[in-house]
mmCIF file of C-alpha atoms in Angstrom:
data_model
loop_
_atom_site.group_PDB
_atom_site.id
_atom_site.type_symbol
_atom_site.label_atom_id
_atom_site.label_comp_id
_atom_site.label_asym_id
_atom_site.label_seq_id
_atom_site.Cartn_x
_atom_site.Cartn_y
_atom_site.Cartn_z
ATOM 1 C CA UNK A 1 -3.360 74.471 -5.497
ATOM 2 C CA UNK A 2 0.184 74.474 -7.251
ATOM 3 C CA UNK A 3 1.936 70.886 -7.760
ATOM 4 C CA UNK A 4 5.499 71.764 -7.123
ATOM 5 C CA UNK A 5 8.618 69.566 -8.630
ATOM 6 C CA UNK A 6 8.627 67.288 -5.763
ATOM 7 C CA UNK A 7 4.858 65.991 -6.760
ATOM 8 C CA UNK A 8 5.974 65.646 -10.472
ATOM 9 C CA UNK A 9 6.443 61.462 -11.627
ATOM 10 C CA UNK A 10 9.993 60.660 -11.457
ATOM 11 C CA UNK A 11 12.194 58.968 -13.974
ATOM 12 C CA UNK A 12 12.341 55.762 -12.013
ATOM 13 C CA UNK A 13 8.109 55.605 -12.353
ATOM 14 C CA UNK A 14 8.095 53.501 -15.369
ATOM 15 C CA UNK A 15 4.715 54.398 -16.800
ATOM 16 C CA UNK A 16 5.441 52.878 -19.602
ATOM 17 C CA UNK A 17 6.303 49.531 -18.576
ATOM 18 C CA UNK A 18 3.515 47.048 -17.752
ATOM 19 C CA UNK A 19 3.778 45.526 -14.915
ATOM 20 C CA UNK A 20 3.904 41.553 -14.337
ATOM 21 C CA UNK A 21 0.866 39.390 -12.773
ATOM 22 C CA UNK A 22 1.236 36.161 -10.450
ATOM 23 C CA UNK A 23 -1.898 34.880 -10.509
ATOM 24 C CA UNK A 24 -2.434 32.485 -7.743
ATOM 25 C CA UNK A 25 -5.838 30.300 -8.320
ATOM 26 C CA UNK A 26 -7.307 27.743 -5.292
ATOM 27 C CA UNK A 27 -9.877 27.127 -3.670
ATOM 28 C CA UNK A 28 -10.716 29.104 -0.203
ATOM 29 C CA UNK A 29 -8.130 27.859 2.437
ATOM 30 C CA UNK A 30 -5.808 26.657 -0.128
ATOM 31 C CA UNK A 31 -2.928 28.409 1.215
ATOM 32 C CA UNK A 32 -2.609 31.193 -1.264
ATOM 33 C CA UNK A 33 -2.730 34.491 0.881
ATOM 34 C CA UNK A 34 0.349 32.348 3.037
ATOM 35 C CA UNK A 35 2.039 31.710 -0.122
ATOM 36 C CA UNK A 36 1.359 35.480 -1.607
ATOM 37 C CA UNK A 37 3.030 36.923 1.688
ATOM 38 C CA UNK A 38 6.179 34.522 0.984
ATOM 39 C CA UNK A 39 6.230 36.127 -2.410
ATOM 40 C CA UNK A 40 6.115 39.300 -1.211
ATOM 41 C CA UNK A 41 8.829 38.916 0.834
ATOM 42 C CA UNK A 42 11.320 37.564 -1.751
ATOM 43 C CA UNK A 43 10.871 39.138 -4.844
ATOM 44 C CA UNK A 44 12.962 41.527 -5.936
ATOM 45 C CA UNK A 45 11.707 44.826 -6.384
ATOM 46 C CA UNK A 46 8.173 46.586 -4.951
ATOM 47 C CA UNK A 47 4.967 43.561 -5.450
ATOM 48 C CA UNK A 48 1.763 44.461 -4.350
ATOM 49 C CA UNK A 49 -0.641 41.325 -3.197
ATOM 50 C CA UNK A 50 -4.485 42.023 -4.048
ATOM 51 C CA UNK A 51 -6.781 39.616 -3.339
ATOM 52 C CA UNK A 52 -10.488 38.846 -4.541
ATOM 53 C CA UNK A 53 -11.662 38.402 -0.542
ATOM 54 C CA UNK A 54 -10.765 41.825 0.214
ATOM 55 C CA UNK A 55 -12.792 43.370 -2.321
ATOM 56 C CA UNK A 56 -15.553 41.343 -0.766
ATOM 57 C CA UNK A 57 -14.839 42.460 2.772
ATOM 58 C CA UNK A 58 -14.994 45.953 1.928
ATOM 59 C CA UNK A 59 -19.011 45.970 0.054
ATOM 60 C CA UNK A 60 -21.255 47.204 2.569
ATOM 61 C CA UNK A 61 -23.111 44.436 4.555
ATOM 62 C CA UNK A 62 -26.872 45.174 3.047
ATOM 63 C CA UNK A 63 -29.609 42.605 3.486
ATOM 64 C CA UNK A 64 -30.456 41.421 -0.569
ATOM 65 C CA UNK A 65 -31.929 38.412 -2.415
ATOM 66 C CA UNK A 66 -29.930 35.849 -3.841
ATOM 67 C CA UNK A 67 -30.795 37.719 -7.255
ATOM 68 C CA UNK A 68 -29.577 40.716 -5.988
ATOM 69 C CA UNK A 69 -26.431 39.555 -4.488
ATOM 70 C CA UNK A 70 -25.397 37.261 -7.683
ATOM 71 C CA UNK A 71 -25.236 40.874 -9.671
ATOM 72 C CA UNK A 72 -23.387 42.161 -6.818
ATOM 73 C CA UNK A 73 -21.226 39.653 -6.599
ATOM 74 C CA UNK A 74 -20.068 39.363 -10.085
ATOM 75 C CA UNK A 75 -19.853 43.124 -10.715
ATOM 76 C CA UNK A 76 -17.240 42.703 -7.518
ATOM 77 C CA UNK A 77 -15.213 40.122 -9.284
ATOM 78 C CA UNK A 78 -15.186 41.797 -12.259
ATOM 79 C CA UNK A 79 -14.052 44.919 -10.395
ATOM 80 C CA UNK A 80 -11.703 43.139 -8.779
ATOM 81 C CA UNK A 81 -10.167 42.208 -12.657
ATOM 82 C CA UNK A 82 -9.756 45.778 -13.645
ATOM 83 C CA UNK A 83 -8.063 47.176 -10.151
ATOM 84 C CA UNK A 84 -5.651 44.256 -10.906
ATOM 85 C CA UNK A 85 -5.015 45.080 -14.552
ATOM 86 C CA UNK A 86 -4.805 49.092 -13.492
ATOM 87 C CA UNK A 87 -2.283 48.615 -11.259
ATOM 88 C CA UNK A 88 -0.600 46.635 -13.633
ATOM 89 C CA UNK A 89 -1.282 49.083 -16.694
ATOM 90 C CA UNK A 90 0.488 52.056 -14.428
ATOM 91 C CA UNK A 91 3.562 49.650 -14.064
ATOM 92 C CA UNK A 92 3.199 47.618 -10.655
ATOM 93 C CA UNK A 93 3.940 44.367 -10.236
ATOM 94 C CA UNK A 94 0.946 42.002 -8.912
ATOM 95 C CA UNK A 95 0.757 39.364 -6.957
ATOM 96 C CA UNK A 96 -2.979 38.085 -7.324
ATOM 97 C CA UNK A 97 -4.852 35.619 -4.981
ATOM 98 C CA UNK A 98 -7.851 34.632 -6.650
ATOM 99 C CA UNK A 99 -10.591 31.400 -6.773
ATOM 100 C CA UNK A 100 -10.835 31.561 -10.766
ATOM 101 C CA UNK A 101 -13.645 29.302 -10.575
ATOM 102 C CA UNK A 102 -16.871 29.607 -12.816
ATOM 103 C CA UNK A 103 -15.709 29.665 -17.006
ATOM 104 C CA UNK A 104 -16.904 33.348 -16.978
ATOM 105 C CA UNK A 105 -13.665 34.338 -14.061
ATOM 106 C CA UNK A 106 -11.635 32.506 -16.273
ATOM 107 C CA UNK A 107 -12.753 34.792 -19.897
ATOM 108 C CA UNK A 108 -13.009 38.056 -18.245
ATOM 109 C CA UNK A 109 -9.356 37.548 -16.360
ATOM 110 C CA UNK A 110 -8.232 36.386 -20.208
ATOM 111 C CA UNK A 111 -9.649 39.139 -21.851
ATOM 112 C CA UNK A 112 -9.268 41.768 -19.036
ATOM 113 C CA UNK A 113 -5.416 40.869 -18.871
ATOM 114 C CA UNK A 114 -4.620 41.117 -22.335
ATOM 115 C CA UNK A 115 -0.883 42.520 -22.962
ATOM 116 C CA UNK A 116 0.364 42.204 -19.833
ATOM 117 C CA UNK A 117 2.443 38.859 -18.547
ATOM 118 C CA UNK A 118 0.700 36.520 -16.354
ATOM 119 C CA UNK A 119 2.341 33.983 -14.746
ATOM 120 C CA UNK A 120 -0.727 31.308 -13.922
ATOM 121 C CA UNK A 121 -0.354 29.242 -10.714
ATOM 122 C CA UNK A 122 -2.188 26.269 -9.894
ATOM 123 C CA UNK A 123 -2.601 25.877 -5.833
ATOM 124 C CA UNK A 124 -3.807 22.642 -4.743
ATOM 125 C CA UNK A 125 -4.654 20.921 -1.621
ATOM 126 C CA UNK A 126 -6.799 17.827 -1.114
ATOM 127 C CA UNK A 127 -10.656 18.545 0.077
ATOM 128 C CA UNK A 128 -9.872 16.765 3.118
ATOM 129 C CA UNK A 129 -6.944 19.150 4.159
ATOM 130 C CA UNK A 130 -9.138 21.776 2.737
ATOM 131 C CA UNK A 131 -11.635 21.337 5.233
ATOM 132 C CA UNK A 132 -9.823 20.222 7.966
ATOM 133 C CA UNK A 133 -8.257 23.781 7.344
ATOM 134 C CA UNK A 134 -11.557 25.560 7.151
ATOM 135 C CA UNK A 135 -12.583 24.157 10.699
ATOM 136 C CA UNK A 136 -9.446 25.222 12.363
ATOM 137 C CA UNK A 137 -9.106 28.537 11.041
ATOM 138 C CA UNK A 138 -13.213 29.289 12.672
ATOM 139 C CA UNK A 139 -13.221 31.955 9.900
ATOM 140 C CA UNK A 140 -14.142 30.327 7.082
ATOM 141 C CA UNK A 141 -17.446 29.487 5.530
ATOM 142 C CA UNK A 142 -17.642 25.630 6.419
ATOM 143 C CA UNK A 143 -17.834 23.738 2.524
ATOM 144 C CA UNK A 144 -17.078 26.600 0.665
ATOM 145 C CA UNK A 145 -13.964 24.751 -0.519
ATOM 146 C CA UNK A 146 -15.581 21.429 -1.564
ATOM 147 C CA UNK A 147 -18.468 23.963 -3.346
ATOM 148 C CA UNK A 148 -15.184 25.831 -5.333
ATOM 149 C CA UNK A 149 -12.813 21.959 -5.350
ATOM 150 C CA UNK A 150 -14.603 20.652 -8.581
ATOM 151 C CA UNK A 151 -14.450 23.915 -10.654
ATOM 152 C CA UNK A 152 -11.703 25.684 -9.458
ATOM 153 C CA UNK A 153 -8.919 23.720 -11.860
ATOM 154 C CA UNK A 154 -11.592 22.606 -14.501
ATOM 155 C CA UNK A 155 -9.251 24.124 -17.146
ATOM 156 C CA UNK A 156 -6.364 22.523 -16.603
ATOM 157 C CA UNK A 157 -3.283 25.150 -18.063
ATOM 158 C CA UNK A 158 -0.689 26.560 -15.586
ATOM 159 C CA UNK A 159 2.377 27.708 -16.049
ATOM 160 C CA UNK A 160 3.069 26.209 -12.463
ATOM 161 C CA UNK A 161 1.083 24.228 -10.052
ATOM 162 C CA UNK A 162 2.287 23.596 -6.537
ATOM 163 C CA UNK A 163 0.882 21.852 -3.561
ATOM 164 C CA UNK A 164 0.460 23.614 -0.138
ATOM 165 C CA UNK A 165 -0.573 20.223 1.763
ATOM 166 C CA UNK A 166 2.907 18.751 1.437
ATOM 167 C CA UNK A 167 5.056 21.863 0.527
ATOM 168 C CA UNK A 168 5.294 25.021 2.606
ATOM 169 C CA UNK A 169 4.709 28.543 1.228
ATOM 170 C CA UNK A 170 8.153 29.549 1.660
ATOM 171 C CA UNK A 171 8.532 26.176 -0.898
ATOM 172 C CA UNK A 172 5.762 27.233 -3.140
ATOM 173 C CA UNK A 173 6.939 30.774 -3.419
ATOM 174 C CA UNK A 174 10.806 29.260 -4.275
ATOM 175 C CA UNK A 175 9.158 27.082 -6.599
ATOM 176 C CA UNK A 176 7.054 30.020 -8.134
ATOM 177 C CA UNK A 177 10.061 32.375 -8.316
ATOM 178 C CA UNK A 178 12.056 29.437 -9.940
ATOM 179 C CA UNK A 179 9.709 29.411 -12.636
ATOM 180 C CA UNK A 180 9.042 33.486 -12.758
ATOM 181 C CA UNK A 181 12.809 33.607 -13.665
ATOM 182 C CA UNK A 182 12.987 30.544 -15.910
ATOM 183 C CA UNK A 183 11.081 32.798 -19.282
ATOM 184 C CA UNK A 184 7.954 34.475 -20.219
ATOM 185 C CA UNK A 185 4.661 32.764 -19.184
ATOM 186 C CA UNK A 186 2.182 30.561 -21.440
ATOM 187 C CA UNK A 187 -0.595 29.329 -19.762
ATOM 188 C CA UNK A 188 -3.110 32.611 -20.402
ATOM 189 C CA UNK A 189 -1.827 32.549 -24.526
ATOM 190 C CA UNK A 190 -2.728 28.795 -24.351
ATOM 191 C CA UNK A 191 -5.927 28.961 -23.086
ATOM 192 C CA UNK A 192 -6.852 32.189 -25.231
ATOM 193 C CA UNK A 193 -6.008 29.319 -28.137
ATOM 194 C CA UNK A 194 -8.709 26.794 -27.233
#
């Protein structure tokens, strides 16, 4: 098979350019996919939105012990952490919906994101909206989100937080995008400092 000119990387492919990362971290039925799609919408340029539960939804269904599954579970997550930072790496720009969670989320995103910019987002919602949300939405796994509310801002560095009980995502996103434009991020240096 011959690759002719029309297969060969453009100019405007920017290789060579990292791409940017909005991380977006909540708990399950925080509002982040909703607030990822607003993004998605309104940023300039091409965004791609990648999100943690998809990578779950597409691992076979197998029957397993909770052993078992805990491997397969964090080799997924960590997976997850290196699609993100390829895309990024080939110069995409990444909007990321993710439940950072347990401390070992937190090191791998912080070491597996080295050298590229990372804007950190805080999105929080009271565990009573949570799981009045979960019930409604008859797709959720009922107390996930008060199993993930105590962890999932344990440590306490964003470069924005917003709320999606009293602010909509098309409010979140603006407020996101506000601070996108307003300089580099410093939450992920930060927390590589303590």
């Amino acid at each position: 098979m011959s690759i002719t000119a029309s297969h060969e990387l453009t100019p405007e492919t920017n290789i060579g350019r990292p791409g940017r990362l909005i991380l977006l971290n909540g708990t399950s039925s925080s509002g982040k996919s909703s607030i990822a799609a607003e993004l998605l919408g309104s940023l300039d340029g091409t965004w791609f939105h990648l999100a943690i539960d998809q990578f779950h939804r597409i691992r076979a269904k197998r029957e397993m012990s909770d052993e078992a599954f805990l491997s397969v579970f964090q080799r997924t997550v960590l997976g997850f952490h290196r699609a993100v930072a390829g895309m990024a790496a080939a110069g995409n720009d990444v909007v990321v919906d993710h439940i950072v969670g347990e401390r070992w989320r937190l090191a791998d995103c912080l070491t597996v994101f080295g050298g590229l910019q990372v804007l950190f987002v805080g999105v929080r919602c009271s565990l009573p909206e949570l799981e009045r949300r979960e019930r409604e939405r008859g797709n959720r796994t009922i107390g996930r989100a008060a199993a993930q509310f105590p962890i999932v801002h344990q440590h306490g560095v964003y470069d924005v937080e917003v709320d999606s009980e009293h602010s909509t995502p098309a409010e979140c996103a603006a407020m996101i995008r506000d601070r996108l434009d307003a300089g580099a991020p410093t939450a992920f240096d930060r927390l590589r400092a303590i």
